[in-house]
Coordinates of N, CA and C in Angstrom, one line a residue:
M30 N -77.0 20.6 -40.0 CA -75.6 20.2 -40.4 C -74.6 21.0 -39.6
A31 N -74.8 22.3 -39.5 CA -73.9 23.1 -38.8 C -73.7 22.7 -37.4
D32 N -74.9 22.3 -36.8 CA -74.8 21.9 -35.4 C -74.0 20.6 -35.2
N33 N -74.2 19.7 -36.2 CA -73.4 18.4 -36.1 C -71.9 18.7 -36.2
K34 N -71.5 19.6 -37.2 CA -70.1 19.9 -37.3 C -69.6 20.6 -36.1
T35 N -70.4 21.5 -35.5 CA -69.9 22.2 -34.3 C -69.7 21.1 -33.1
S36 N -70.7 20.2 -33.1 CA -70.6 19.2 -32.0 C -69.4 18.3 -32.2
I37 N -69.0 18.0 -33.4 CA -67.9 17.2 -33.7 C -66.6 17.9 -33.3
I38 N -66.5 19.2 -33.7 CA -65.3 20.0 -33.4 C -65.1 20.1 -31.9
I39 N -66.2 20.4 -31.2 CA -66.2 20.6 -29.7 C -65.7 19.3 -29.1
S40 N -66.3 18.2 -29.6 CA -65.9 16.9 -29.0 C -64.4 16.6 -29.3
A41 N -63.9 16.9 -30.4 CA -62.5 16.7 -30.8 C -61.6 17.6 -29.9
V42 N -62.1 18.8 -29.6 CA -61.3 19.7 -28.8 C -61.3 19.1 -27.3
D43 N -62.4 18.6 -26.9 CA -62.5 18.1 -25.5 C -61.6 16.9 -25.4
Q44 N -61.6 16.0 -26.4 CA -60.8 14.8 -26.4 C -59.3 15.2 -26.4
T45 N -58.9 16.2 -27.2 CA -57.5 16.6 -27.3 C -57.1 17.2 -25.9
G46 N -58.0 18.0 -25.3 CA -57.7 18.6 -24.0 C -57.5 17.5 -23.0
A47 N -58.3 16.5 -23.0 CA -58.2 15.4 -22.1 C -56.9 14.6 -22.3
A48 N -56.5 14.4 -23.6 CA -55.3 13.7 -23.9 C -54.1 14.5 -23.4
I49 N -54.1 15.8 -23.5 CA -53.0 16.7 -23.0 C -52.9 16.6 -21.5
K50 N -54.1 16.7 -20.8 CA -54.1 16.6 -19.4 C -53.5 15.2 -18.9
S51 N -53.9 14.2 -19.6 CA -53.5 12.8 -19.3 C -52.0 12.7 -19.5
A52 N -51.5 13.3 -20.6 CA -50.0 13.3 -20.8 C -49.3 14.1 -19.8
E53 N -49.8 15.3 -19.4 CA -49.2 16.1 -18.3 C -49.2 15.3 -17.0
A54 N -50.3 14.6 -16.7 CA -50.3 13.8 -15.5 C -49.3 12.7 -15.5
G55 N -49.2 12.1 -16.7 CA -48.2 11.0 -16.8 C -46.8 11.5 -16.7
L56 N -46.5 12.7 -17.2 CA -45.1 13.3 -17.1 C -44.9 13.6 -15.6
A57 N -45.9 14.2 -15.0 CA -45.7 14.5 -13.5 C -45.4 13.3 -12.7
S58 N -46.1 12.2 -13.0 CA -45.9 10.9 -12.3 C -44.5 10.4 -12.6
L59 N -44.1 10.5 -13.8 CA -42.7 10.0 -14.2 C -41.7 10.9 -13.5
G60 N -41.9 12.2 -13.4 CA -41.0 13.1 -12.7 C -40.9 12.7 -11.2
A61 N -42.1 12.4 -10.6 CA -42.0 12.0 -9.2 C -41.3 10.7 -9.0
Q62 N -41.5 9.7 -9.9 CA -40.8 8.5 -9.8 C -39.3 8.7 -10.0
A63 N -39.0 9.5 -10.9 CA -37.5 9.8 -11.2 C -36.9 10.5 -10.0
G64 N -37.7 11.3 -9.3 CA -37.1 12.0 -8.1 C -36.9 11.0 -7.0
R65 N -37.9 10.0 -6.8 CA -37.7 9.0 -5.8 C -36.5 8.1 -6.1
V66 N -36.4 7.7 -7.4 CA -35.2 6.9 -7.9 C -33.9 7.6 -7.6
S67 N -33.9 8.9 -7.9 CA -32.7 9.7 -7.7 C -32.3 9.8 -6.3
G68 N -33.4 9.9 -5.4 CA -33.1 9.9 -4.0 C -32.5 8.6 -3.5
V69 N -33.1 7.5 -4.0 CA -32.6 6.1 -3.6 C -31.1 6.0 -4.1
L70 N -30.9 6.4 -5.3 CA -29.5 6.2 -5.9 C -28.5 7.1 -5.1
S71 N -29.0 8.3 -4.7 CA -28.1 9.2 -3.9 C -27.8 8.5 -2.6
G72 N -28.8 7.9 -2.0 CA -28.6 7.2 -0.7 C -27.5 6.0 -0.9
F73 N -27.7 5.3 -2.0 CA -26.7 4.2 -2.3 C -25.3 4.8 -2.5
A74 N -25.3 5.9 -3.2 CA -24.0 6.5 -3.5 C -23.3 7.0 -2.2
A75 N -24.1 7.6 -1.3 CA -23.5 8.0 -0.1 C -23.0 6.8 0.8
L76 N -23.9 5.7 0.7 CA -23.5 4.5 1.5 C -22.2 3.9 0.9
A77 N -22.1 3.9 -0.4 CA -20.9 3.3 -1.1 C -19.7 4.2 -0.8
S78 N -19.9 5.5 -0.8 CA -18.8 6.4 -0.5 C -18.3 6.2 1.0
A79 N -19.2 6.1 1.9 CA -18.9 5.9 3.3 C -18.2 4.5 3.5
T80 N -18.7 3.5 2.8 CA -18.1 2.2 2.8 C -16.7 2.2 2.3
A81 N -16.5 2.8 1.1 CA -15.2 2.9 0.5 C -14.2 3.7 1.4
F82 N -14.7 4.8 2.0 CA -13.8 5.5 2.8 C -13.4 4.7 4.1
G83 N -14.4 4.0 4.6 CA -14.1 3.1 5.7 C -13.1 2.0 5.4
G84 N -13.2 1.5 4.1 CA -12.2 0.5 3.6 C -10.8 1.1 3.5
I85 N -10.7 2.3 3.0 CA -9.4 3.0 2.9 C -8.8 3.2 4.3
I86 N -9.6 3.7 5.2 CA -9.1 3.9 6.6 C -8.6 2.6 7.2
K87 N -9.4 1.5 7.0 CA -9.0 0.2 7.6 C -7.7 -0.3 6.9
G88 N -7.6 -0.1 5.6 CA -6.4 -0.5 4.9 C -5.2 0.2 5.4
A89 N -5.3 1.5 5.6 CA -4.2 2.2 6.1 C -3.8 1.8 7.5
I90 N -4.8 1.5 8.4 CA -4.5 1.0 9.7 C -3.8 -0.3 9.7
D91 N -4.3 -1.2 8.9 CA -3.7 -2.6 8.7 C -2.3 -2.5 8.2
A92 N -2.1 -1.6 7.2 CA -0.7 -1.5 6.7 C 0.3 -1.0 7.7
A93 N -0.1 0.0 8.5 CA 0.7 0.6 9.5 C 1.0 -0.5 10.6
D94 N -0.1 -1.3 11.0 CA 0.1 -2.3 12.0 C 1.1 -3.4 11.5
E95 N 1.0 -3.7 10.2 CA 1.9 -4.7 9.6 C 3.4 -4.2 9.7
L96 N 3.6 -2.9 9.5 CA 4.9 -2.3 9.5 C 5.5 -2.4 11.0
D97 N 4.6 -2.2 12.0 CA 5.0 -2.3 13.4 C 5.4 -3.7 13.7
E98 N 4.7 -4.7 13.2 CA 5.1 -6.1 13.4 C 6.4 -6.4 12.7
L99 N 6.6 -6.0 11.5 CA 7.8 -6.2 10.7 C 9.0 -5.6 11.4
S100 N 8.8 -4.4 12.0 CA 9.8 -3.7 12.6 C 10.3 -4.5 13.8
Q101 N 9.4 -5.1 14.6 CA 9.8 -5.9 15.7 C 10.5 -7.2 15.3
K102 N 10.1 -7.7 14.1 CA 10.8 -9.0 13.6 C 12.2 -8.7 13.1
S103 N 12.3 -7.6 12.4 CA 13.6 -7.3 11.7 C 14.6 -6.4 12.4
G104 N 14.1 -5.6 13.3 CA 15.0 -4.7 14.0 C 15.2 -3.4 13.3
A105 N 14.6 -3.3 12.1 CA 14.6 -2.1 11.3 C 13.5 -1.1 11.8
T106 N 13.7 0.2 11.5 CA 12.7 1.1 12.0 C 11.5 1.1 11.1
V107 N 10.4 1.5 11.7 CA 9.1 1.6 10.9 C 9.3 2.5 9.7
E108 N 10.0 3.6 10.0 CA 10.2 4.6 8.9 C 10.9 4.0 7.7
S109 N 12.0 3.3 8.0 CA 12.8 2.7 6.9 C 12.0 1.6 6.2
L110 N 11.2 0.9 6.9 CA 10.4 -0.2 6.3 C 9.3 0.4 5.4
S111 N 8.7 1.5 5.9 CA 7.6 2.2 5.1 C 8.2 2.8 3.8
A112 N 9.5 3.2 3.9 CA 10.1 3.8 2.7 C 10.5 2.6 1.7
M113 N 10.9 1.5 2.2 CA 11.3 0.4 1.4 C 10.0 -0.3 0.8
K114 N 8.9 -0.2 1.4 CA 7.7 -0.9 1.0 C 7.3 -0.5 -0.5
G115 N 7.5 0.8 -0.8 CA 7.2 1.3 -2.1 C 8.1 0.7 -3.2
V116 N 9.4 0.5 -2.8 CA 10.4 -0.1 -3.7 C 10.1 -1.6 -3.8
A117 N 9.7 -2.2 -2.7 CA 9.4 -3.6 -2.8 C 8.2 -3.9 -3.7
K118 N 7.2 -3.0 -3.6 CA 6.0 -3.1 -4.5 C 6.3 -3.1 -6.0
I119 N 7.2 -2.1 -6.3 CA 7.6 -2.0 -7.7 C 8.4 -3.3 -8.2
A120 N 9.2 -3.8 -7.3 CA 10.1 -4.9 -7.6 C 9.3 -6.3 -7.5
G121 N 8.1 -6.2 -7.0 CA 7.3 -7.4 -6.8 C 7.8 -8.3 -5.7
A122 N 8.5 -7.7 -4.7 CA 9.0 -8.4 -3.5 C 8.0 -8.4 -2.4
D123 N 8.1 -9.4 -1.6 CA 7.2 -9.5 -0.4 C 7.9 -8.8 0.8
M124 N 7.2 -8.0 1.5 CA 7.8 -7.3 2.7 C 8.2 -8.3 3.8
E125 N 7.6 -9.4 3.9 CA 8.1 -10.4 4.8 C 9.5 -10.9 4.5
Q126 N 9.7 -11.0 3.2 CA 11.1 -11.4 2.7 C 12.1 -10.3 3.0
V127 N 11.7 -9.0 2.7 CA 12.5 -7.9 3.0 C 12.9 -7.8 4.5
A128 N 11.8 -8.0 5.3 CA 12.1 -8.0 6.8 C 13.0 -9.1 7.2
G129 N 12.8 -10.3 6.6 CA 13.7 -11.4 6.9 C 15.1 -11.2 6.5
G130 N 15.3 -10.5 5.4 CA 16.6 -10.1 4.9 C 17.3 -9.1 5.9
L131 N 16.5 -8.2 6.4 CA 17.0 -7.2 7.3 C 17.4 -7.8 8.6
A132 N 16.6 -8.8 9.1 CA 16.8 -9.5 10.3 C 18.2 -10.3 10.2
K133 N 18.4 -10.9 9.1 CA 19.6 -11.7 8.9 C 20.8 -10.7 8.8
L134 N 20.6 -9.6 8.1 CA 21.6 -8.6 8.0 C 22.0 -8.0 9.4
S135 N 21.0 -7.8 10.2 CA 21.3 -7.3 11.6 C 22.2 -8.2 12.4
K136 N 21.9 -9.5 12.3 CA 22.7 -10.6 12.9 C 24.1 -10.6 12.4
N137 N 24.2 -10.5 11.0 CA 25.5 -10.5 10.4 C 26.3 -9.2 10.7
M138 N 25.6 -8.1 10.9 CA 26.3 -6.9 11.2 C 27.0 -7.0 12.6
V139 N 26.3 -7.6 13.5 CA 26.9 -7.8 14.9 C 28.2 -8.7 14.8
E140 N 28.1 -9.7 14.0 CA 29.3 -10.6 13.8 C 30.4 -9.9 13.1
A141 N 30.0 -9.1 12.1 CA 31.0 -8.3 11.3 C 31.7 -7.3 12.2
A142 N 31.0 -6.7 13.1 CA 31.6 -5.7 14.1 C 32.6 -6.4 15.0
N143 N 32.4 -7.7 15.2 CA 33.3 -8.5 16.0 C 34.4 -9.2 15.2
G144 N 34.3 -8.9 13.9 CA 35.4 -9.4 13.0 C 35.2 -10.9 12.6
S145 N 33.9 -11.4 12.7 CA 33.7 -12.8 12.4 C 32.6 -13.0 11.4
G146 N 32.5 -14.2 10.8 CA 31.4 -14.5 9.9 C 31.8 -14.3 8.4
D147 N 31.2 -15.1 7.6 CA 31.4 -15.0 6.1 C 30.8 -13.7 5.6
A148 N 29.7 -13.2 6.1 CA 29.1 -12.0 5.7 C 30.1 -10.8 5.9
A149 N 30.9 -10.8 6.9 CA 31.8 -9.8 7.2 C 32.8 -9.7 6.1
K150 N 33.2 -10.8 5.5 CA 34.2 -10.8 4.4 C 33.6 -10.2 3.2
V151 N 32.3 -10.5 2.9 CA 31.6 -9.9 1.8 C 31.5 -8.4 1.9
L152 N 31.1 -8.0 3.1 CA 30.9 -6.6 3.3 C 32.2 -5.8 3.2
T153 N 33.3 -6.4 3.8 CA 34.6 -5.8 3.7 C 35.1 -5.7 2.2
A154 N 34.8 -6.8 1.5 CA 35.2 -6.8 0.1 C 34.5 -5.7 -0.7
L155 N 33.3 -5.4 -0.3 CA 32.5 -4.4 -1.0 C 32.8 -3.0 -0.5
G156 N 33.6 -2.9 0.5 CA 34.0 -1.6 1.1 C 32.9 -1.0 2.0
I157 N 32.1 -1.9 2.6 CA 31.1 -1.5 3.5 C 31.5 -1.7 5.0
S158 N 31.4 -0.7 5.8 CA 31.6 -0.8 7.2 C 30.3 -0.8 8.0
V159 N 30.2 -1.6 9.0 CA 28.9 -1.7 9.7 C 28.9 -0.7 10.8
T160 N 30.0 0.1 11.0 CA 30.0 1.1 12.0 C 30.3 2.5 11.3
D161 N 29.9 3.6 12.0 CA 30.1 4.9 11.4 C 31.5 5.4 11.9
N162 N 31.8 6.7 11.6 CA 33.1 7.2 11.9 C 33.3 7.3 13.4
A163 N 32.2 7.4 14.2 CA 32.3 7.5 15.6 C 32.4 6.1 16.3
G164 N 32.3 5.0 15.4 CA 32.4 3.7 16.0 C 31.1 3.1 16.4
K165 N 30.0 3.8 16.1 CA 28.7 3.3 16.5 C 28.1 2.5 15.3
M166 N 27.3 1.5 15.7 CA 26.7 0.6 14.7 C 25.7 1.4 13.9
K167 N 25.9 1.2 12.6 CA 24.9 1.8 11.6 C 23.6 1.1 11.7
S168 N 22.5 1.7 11.2 CA 21.2 1.1 11.2 C 21.2 0.0 10.1
T169 N 20.4 -1.0 10.2 CA 20.3 -2.1 9.2 C 19.8 -1.5 7.9
D170 N 18.9 -0.6 7.9 CA 18.4 -0.1 6.6 C 19.5 0.7 5.9
Q171 N 20.4 1.4 6.6 CA 21.5 2.2 6.0 C 22.5 1.2 5.4
V172 N 22.8 0.1 6.1 CA 23.7 -0.9 5.5 C 23.1 -1.6 4.3
M173 N 21.8 -1.8 4.4 CA 21.0 -2.5 3.3 C 21.1 -1.7 2.0
V174 N 20.9 -0.4 2.2 CA 21.0 0.5 1.0 C 22.4 0.5 0.4
E175 N 23.4 0.6 1.3 CA 24.8 0.6 0.9 C 25.2 -0.7 0.2
F176 N 24.7 -1.8 0.7 CA 24.9 -3.1 0.2 C 24.3 -3.2 -1.2
A177 N 23.0 -2.7 -1.4 CA 22.3 -2.7 -2.6 C 23.1 -2.0 -3.7
K178 N 23.7 -0.8 -3.3 CA 24.4 0.0 -4.3 C 25.7 -0.6 -4.7
R179 N 26.5 -1.2 -3.7 CA 27.8 -1.8 -4.0 C 27.6 -3.1 -4.7
L180 N 26.5 -3.7 -4.6 CA 26.3 -5.0 -5.2 C 26.2 -4.8 -6.8
Q181 N 25.8 -3.6 -7.2 CA 25.7 -3.3 -8.6 C 27.1 -3.4 -9.3
N182 N 28.1 -3.3 -8.5 CA 29.5 -3.3 -9.1 C 30.1 -4.7 -9.2
V183 N 29.3 -5.7 -8.6 CA 29.8 -7.1 -8.7 C 29.6 -7.6 -10.1
G184 N 30.6 -8.3 -10.6 CA 30.6 -8.7 -12.0 C 29.5 -9.6 -12.4
S185 N 29.6 -10.9 -12.0 CA 28.6 -11.9 -12.6 C 27.4 -12.0 -11.7
G186 N 26.3 -12.6 -12.3 CA 25.1 -12.8 -11.6 C 25.3 -13.9 -10.5
T187 N 26.1 -14.8 -10.8 CA 26.4 -15.9 -9.8 C 27.0 -15.3 -8.5
E188 N 28.0 -14.4 -8.7 CA 28.6 -13.8 -7.6 C 27.6 -12.9 -6.8
K189 N 26.7 -12.2 -7.5 CA 25.7 -11.4 -6.9 C 24.8 -12.3 -6.0
V190 N 24.3 -13.4 -6.5 CA 23.5 -14.3 -5.8 C 24.2 -14.8 -4.5
A191 N 25.5 -15.2 -4.7 CA 26.2 -15.7 -3.5 C 26.4 -14.7 -2.5
A192 N 26.7 -13.5 -2.9 CA 26.9 -12.4 -1.9 C 25.6 -12.0 -1.2
A193 N 24.5 -12.0 -2.0 CA 23.2 -11.7 -1.4 C 22.8 -12.7 -0.4
Q194 N 23.0 -14.0 -0.7 CA 22.7 -15.0 0.3 C 23.5 -15.1 1.5
L195 N 24.8 -14.7 1.4 CA 25.7 -14.7 2.5 C 25.3 -13.5 3.5
V196 N 24.9 -12.4 2.9 CA 24.6 -11.2 3.7 C 23.2 -11.2 4.2
L197 N 22.3 -11.6 3.4 CA 20.8 -11.5 3.7 C 20.1 -12.9 4.0
G198 N 20.9 -13.9 3.9 CA 20.3 -15.2 4.2 C 19.7 -15.9 2.9
K199 N 18.9 -16.9 3.1 CA 18.4 -17.7 2.0 C 17.5 -16.9 1.1
S200 N 16.9 -15.9 1.6 CA 16.0 -15.1 0.7 C 16.8 -14.1 -0.1
G201 N 18.1 -14.0 0.0 CA 18.9 -13.1 -0.7 C 18.8 -13.1 -2.2
A202 N 18.7 -14.3 -2.7 CA 18.6 -14.4 -4.2 C 17.2 -13.9 -4.7
Q203 N 16.1 -14.2 -3.9 CA 14.8 -13.6 -4.3 C 14.7 -12.1 -4.1
L204 N 15.6 -11.6 -3.3 CA 15.6 -10.1 -3.1 C 16.4 -9.3 -4.1
L205 N 17.1 -10.0 -5.0 CA 17.9 -9.3 -6.0 C 17.2 -8.2 -6.8
P206 N 16.0 -8.5 -7.3 CA 15.2 -7.4 -8.0 C 14.9 -6.2 -7.1
F207 N 14.6 -6.5 -5.8 CA 14.4 -5.5 -4.9 C 15.7 -4.7 -4.6
L208 N 16.8 -5.3 -4.5 CA 18.1 -4.7 -4.2 C 18.4 -3.8 -5.4
N209 N 18.2 -4.3 -6.6 CA 18.5 -3.5 -7.8 C 17.7 -2.2 -7.8
D210 N 16.4 -2.3 -7.5 CA 15.5 -1.1 -7.5 C 15.8 -0.2 -6.3
L211 N 16.3 -0.8 -5.2 CA 16.6 0.0 -4.0 C 17.9 0.8 -4.4
A212 N 18.8 0.2 -5.1 CA 20.0 0.9 -5.5 C 19.8 2.1 -6.4
A213 N 18.7 2.0 -7.2 CA 18.4 3.1 -8.2 C 17.4 4.0 -7.6
S214 N 16.8 3.8 -6.4 CA 15.7 4.6 -6.0 C 16.1 6.0 -5.4
G215 N 17.4 6.1 -5.1 CA 17.8 7.4 -4.5 C 17.5 7.5 -3.0
E216 N 17.2 8.7 -2.5 CA 16.9 8.8 -1.1 C 15.5 8.3 -0.8
L217 N 15.4 7.4 0.2 CA 14.1 6.9 0.6 C 13.3 7.9 1.5
Q218 N 12.0 7.9 1.2 CA 11.2 8.8 2.0 C 10.2 8.0 2.8
A219 N 10.2 8.1 4.1 CA 9.3 7.4 5.0 C 7.9 7.9 4.8
K220 N 6.9 7.0 4.9 CA 5.5 7.3 4.7 C 4.7 7.1 6.0
V221 N 5.3 6.3 6.9 CA 4.7 6.0 8.2 C 5.7 6.1 9.3
T222 N 5.3 6.8 10.4 CA 6.2 6.9 11.5 C 6.0 5.8 12.6
A223 N 7.0 5.6 13.5 CA 6.8 4.6 14.5 C 5.6 4.9 15.4
E224 N 5.3 6.1 15.7 CA 4.2 6.5 16.5 C 2.9 6.1 15.8
Q225 N 2.8 6.3 14.5 CA 1.6 6.0 13.8 C 1.4 4.5 13.7
A226 N 2.5 3.8 13.5 CA 2.4 2.3 13.5 C 2.0 1.7 14.8
A227 N 2.6 2.3 15.9 CA 2.2 1.8 17.2 C 0.8 2.1 17.6
A228 N 0.3 3.2 17.1 CA -1.1 3.6 17.4 C -2.0 2.6 16.6
A229 N -1.6 2.3 15.4 CA -2.4 1.4 14.5 C -2.4 0.0 15.2
A230 N -1.3 -0.4 15.7 CA -1.2 -1.7 16.4 C -2.1 -1.8 17.6
N231 N -2.1 -0.7 18.4 CA -3.0 -0.6 19.6 C -4.4 -0.6 19.2
L232 N -4.8 0.1 18.1 CA -6.2 0.1 17.6 C -6.6 -1.3 17.2
G233 N -5.7 -1.9 16.5 CA -6.0 -3.3 16.0 C -6.2 -4.2 17.1
S234 N -5.4 -4.2 18.2 CA -5.6 -5.0 19.3 C -6.9 -4.8 20.1
S235 N -7.2 -3.5 20.2 CA -8.5 -3.1 20.9 C -9.7 -3.6 20.1
T236 N -9.6 -3.5 18.8 CA -10.7 -4.0 17.9 C -10.9 -5.5 18.1
L237 N -9.7 -6.2 18.1 CA -9.8 -7.6 18.3 C -10.4 -8.0 19.6
L238 N -10.1 -7.3 20.7 CA -10.6 -7.6 22.0 C -12.1 -7.4 22.0
I239 N -12.6 -6.4 21.3 CA -14.0 -6.0 21.3 C -14.8 -7.1 20.6
T240 N -14.2 -7.7 19.5 CA -14.9 -8.7 18.7 C -14.8 -10.1 19.3
M241 N -14.0 -10.3 20.3 CA -13.8 -11.6 20.9 C -15.0 -11.9 21.9

């Protein structure tokens, strides 16, 4: 009987040891799989980071390129447009509309300097001169800011709409929220320079030629 009991105990110990070894092997296998999964996930994370970074760079280049094009259309500097872009975003205004308003303002400023045009009457009534103390033509963005601030003193909404349309063209009415925010924004800070925008435009053109 003693031998049978001993045999049973030894057998139980052997089975327990085998179970422990099997469990250890299983854990080791899981650890190896986890390591491989972690490596794959790290690879995907690195790829995602690189893709995201590339997207950010492309977005910045495209934005600077857009400012370069808008500068050519409106006559305003890239620096002033980049500063106004933040205000336009808050006001929900489209930069194409802002550039269009600046282009119309530029034309009206030339007429005002020659003492002609309905816009000249509006600017004069608001106390805005299109030339500085030295007689030189002011920049369109400078006059735009002055116009936005003086427009806040106009009484009725109807008069504001009429004044905005005469000075900035048909898009003047749509630009009123932008003008209100521009008047309250204080000193504008440029975020992109003309050199950066030109470089972005050249890079965009080069990329387009390569892909053609």
